[in-house]
GROMACS .gro file of C-alpha atoms in nm:
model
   83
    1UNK     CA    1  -3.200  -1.794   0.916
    2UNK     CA    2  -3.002  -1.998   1.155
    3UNK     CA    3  -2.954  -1.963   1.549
    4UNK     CA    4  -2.726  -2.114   1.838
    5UNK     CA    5  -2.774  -2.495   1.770
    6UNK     CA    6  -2.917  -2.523   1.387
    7UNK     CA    7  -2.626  -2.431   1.141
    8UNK     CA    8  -2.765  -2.506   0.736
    9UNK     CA    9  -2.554  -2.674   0.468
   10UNK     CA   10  -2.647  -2.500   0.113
   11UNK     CA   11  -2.525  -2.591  -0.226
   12UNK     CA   12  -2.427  -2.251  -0.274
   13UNK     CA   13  -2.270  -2.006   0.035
   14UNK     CA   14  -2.569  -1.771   0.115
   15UNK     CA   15  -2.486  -1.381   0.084
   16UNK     CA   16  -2.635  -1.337   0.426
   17UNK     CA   17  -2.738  -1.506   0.733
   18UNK     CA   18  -2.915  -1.440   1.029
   19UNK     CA   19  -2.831  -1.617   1.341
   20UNK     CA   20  -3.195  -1.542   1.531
   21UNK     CA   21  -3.040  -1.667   1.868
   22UNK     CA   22  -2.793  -1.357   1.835
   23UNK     CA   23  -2.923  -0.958   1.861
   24UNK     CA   24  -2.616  -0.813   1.743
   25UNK     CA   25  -2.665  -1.036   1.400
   26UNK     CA   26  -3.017  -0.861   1.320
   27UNK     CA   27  -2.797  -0.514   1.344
   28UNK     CA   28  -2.557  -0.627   1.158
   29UNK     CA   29  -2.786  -0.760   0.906
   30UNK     CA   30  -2.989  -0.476   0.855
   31UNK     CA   31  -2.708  -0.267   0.821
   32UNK     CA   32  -2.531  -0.501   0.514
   33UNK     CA   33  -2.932  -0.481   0.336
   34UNK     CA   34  -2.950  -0.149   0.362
   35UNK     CA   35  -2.585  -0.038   0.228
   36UNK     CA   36  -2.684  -0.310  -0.085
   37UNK     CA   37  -2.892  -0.113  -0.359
   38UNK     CA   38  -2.934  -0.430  -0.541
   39UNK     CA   39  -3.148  -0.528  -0.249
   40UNK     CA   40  -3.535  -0.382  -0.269
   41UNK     CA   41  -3.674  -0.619  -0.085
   42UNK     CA   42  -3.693  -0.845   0.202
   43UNK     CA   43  -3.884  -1.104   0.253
   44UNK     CA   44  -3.904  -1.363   0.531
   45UNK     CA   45  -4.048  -1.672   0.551
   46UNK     CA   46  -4.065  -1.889   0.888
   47UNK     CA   47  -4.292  -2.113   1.112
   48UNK     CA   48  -4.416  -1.931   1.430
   49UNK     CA   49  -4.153  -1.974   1.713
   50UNK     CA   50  -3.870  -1.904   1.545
   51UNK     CA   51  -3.777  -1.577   1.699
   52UNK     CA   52  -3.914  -1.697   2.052
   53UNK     CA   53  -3.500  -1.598   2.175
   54UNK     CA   54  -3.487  -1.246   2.039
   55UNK     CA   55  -3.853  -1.111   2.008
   56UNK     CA   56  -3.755  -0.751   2.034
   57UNK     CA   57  -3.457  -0.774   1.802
   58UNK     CA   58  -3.682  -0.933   1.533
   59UNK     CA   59  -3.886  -0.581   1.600
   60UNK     CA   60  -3.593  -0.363   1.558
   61UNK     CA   61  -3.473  -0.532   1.270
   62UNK     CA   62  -3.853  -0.411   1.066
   63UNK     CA   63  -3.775  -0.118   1.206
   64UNK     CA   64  -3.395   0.007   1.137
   65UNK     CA   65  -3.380  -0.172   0.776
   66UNK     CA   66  -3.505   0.034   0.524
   67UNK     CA   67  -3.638  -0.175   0.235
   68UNK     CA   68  -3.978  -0.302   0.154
   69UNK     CA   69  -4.066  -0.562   0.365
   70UNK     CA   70  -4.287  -0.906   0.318
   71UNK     CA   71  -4.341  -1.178   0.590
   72UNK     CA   72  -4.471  -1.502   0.544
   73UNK     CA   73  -4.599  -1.753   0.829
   74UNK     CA   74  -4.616  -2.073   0.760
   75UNK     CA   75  -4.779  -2.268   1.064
   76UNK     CA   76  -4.741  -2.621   1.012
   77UNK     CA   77  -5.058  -2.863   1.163
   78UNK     CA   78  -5.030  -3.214   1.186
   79UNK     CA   79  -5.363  -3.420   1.118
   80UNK     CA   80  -5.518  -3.556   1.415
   81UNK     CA   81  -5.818  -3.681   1.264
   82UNK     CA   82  -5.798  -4.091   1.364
   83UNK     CA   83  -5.503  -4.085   1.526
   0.00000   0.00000   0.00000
Protein backbone atom coordinates (compact mmCIF):
# COMPACT_ATOMS: atom_id res chain seq x y z
CA UNK A 1 0.00 0.00 0.00
CA UNK A 2 1.32 3.27 -1.17
CA UNK A 3 -0.55 6.68 -2.02
CA UNK A 4 0.23 10.19 -3.72
CA UNK A 5 3.43 11.21 -1.73
CA UNK A 6 4.84 7.74 -0.04
CA UNK A 7 6.32 5.51 -2.90
CA UNK A 8 8.21 2.06 -1.04
CA UNK A 9 11.58 0.67 -2.13
CA UNK A 10 11.43 -3.36 -1.71
CA UNK A 11 14.15 -5.83 -2.24
CA UNK A 12 12.01 -7.64 -4.45
CA UNK A 13 9.23 -5.77 -7.07
CA UNK A 14 5.84 -6.46 -5.32
CA UNK A 15 3.15 -8.34 -7.59
CA UNK A 16 0.68 -5.68 -6.64
CA UNK A 17 0.27 -2.33 -5.25
CA UNK A 18 -2.27 -0.20 -4.09
CA UNK A 19 -1.94 3.45 -4.37
CA UNK A 20 -4.78 4.37 -1.47
CA UNK A 21 -4.71 8.11 -2.63
CA UNK A 22 -6.11 6.76 -6.09
CA UNK A 23 -9.94 5.07 -6.49
CA UNK A 24 -9.41 3.76 -9.80
CA UNK A 25 -6.25 1.63 -8.23
CA UNK A 26 -8.65 -0.28 -5.64
CA UNK A 27 -10.72 -1.32 -9.04
CA UNK A 28 -8.05 -2.19 -10.67
CA UNK A 29 -6.71 -4.13 -7.87
CA UNK A 30 -9.55 -6.08 -7.10
CA UNK A 31 -10.01 -6.95 -10.47
CA UNK A 32 -6.06 -8.44 -10.96
CA UNK A 33 -6.95 -10.61 -7.23
CA UNK A 34 -9.82 -11.85 -8.40
CA UNK A 35 -8.72 -13.09 -12.09
CA UNK A 36 -5.49 -14.80 -9.89
CA UNK A 37 -6.63 -18.35 -8.57
CA UNK A 38 -3.42 -18.63 -6.80
CA UNK A 39 -4.76 -15.87 -4.67
CA UNK A 40 -7.33 -17.16 -1.68
CA UNK A 41 -6.78 -14.65 0.40
CA UNK A 42 -6.32 -11.12 1.27
CA UNK A 43 -5.19 -9.76 4.00
CA UNK A 44 -4.44 -6.17 5.02
CA UNK A 45 -2.58 -4.81 7.55
CA UNK A 46 -2.41 -0.89 8.31
CA UNK A 47 -2.48 1.82 11.12
CA UNK A 48 -5.86 3.69 11.33
CA UNK A 49 -5.78 6.72 8.89
CA UNK A 50 -4.51 5.27 6.14
CA UNK A 51 -7.49 5.32 3.88
CA UNK A 52 -8.64 8.81 5.37
CA UNK A 53 -8.41 9.98 1.10
CA UNK A 54 -10.59 7.23 -0.31
CA UNK A 55 -12.93 5.92 2.53
CA UNK A 56 -15.57 4.69 0.19
CA UNK A 57 -13.20 3.09 -2.29
CA UNK A 58 -11.57 1.12 0.59
CA UNK A 59 -15.49 -0.08 1.02
CA UNK A 60 -15.94 -1.06 -2.50
CA UNK A 61 -12.83 -2.73 -2.73
CA UNK A 62 -14.33 -5.54 0.42
CA UNK A 63 -17.02 -5.49 -1.55
CA UNK A 64 -16.27 -6.19 -5.48
CA UNK A 65 -13.14 -8.59 -4.66
CA UNK A 66 -14.14 -11.89 -4.15
CA UNK A 67 -11.67 -13.71 -1.91
CA UNK A 68 -11.58 -14.29 1.77
CA UNK A 69 -10.77 -11.38 3.46
CA UNK A 70 -8.62 -10.55 6.87
CA UNK A 71 -7.86 -6.99 8.25
CA UNK A 72 -5.53 -6.14 10.75
CA UNK A 73 -5.28 -2.65 12.72
CA UNK A 74 -2.46 -1.89 14.18
CA UNK A 75 -2.88 1.48 16.23
CA UNK A 76 0.35 2.61 17.32
CA UNK A 77 0.41 4.64 21.07
CA UNK A 78 3.24 6.42 22.19
CA UNK A 79 3.94 6.32 26.10
CA UNK A 80 3.11 9.36 27.85
CA UNK A 81 3.64 8.21 31.19
CA UNK A 82 6.59 10.92 32.56
CA UNK A 83 6.93 12.69 29.72
Amino acid sequence: METEDEHYQYEDDPEYRLNTSDAVSYLELAVKINKNNNIQLVMLQHEFGFFNETPTDYCFFFKIQKKISSLLFTPFYQNRIGN
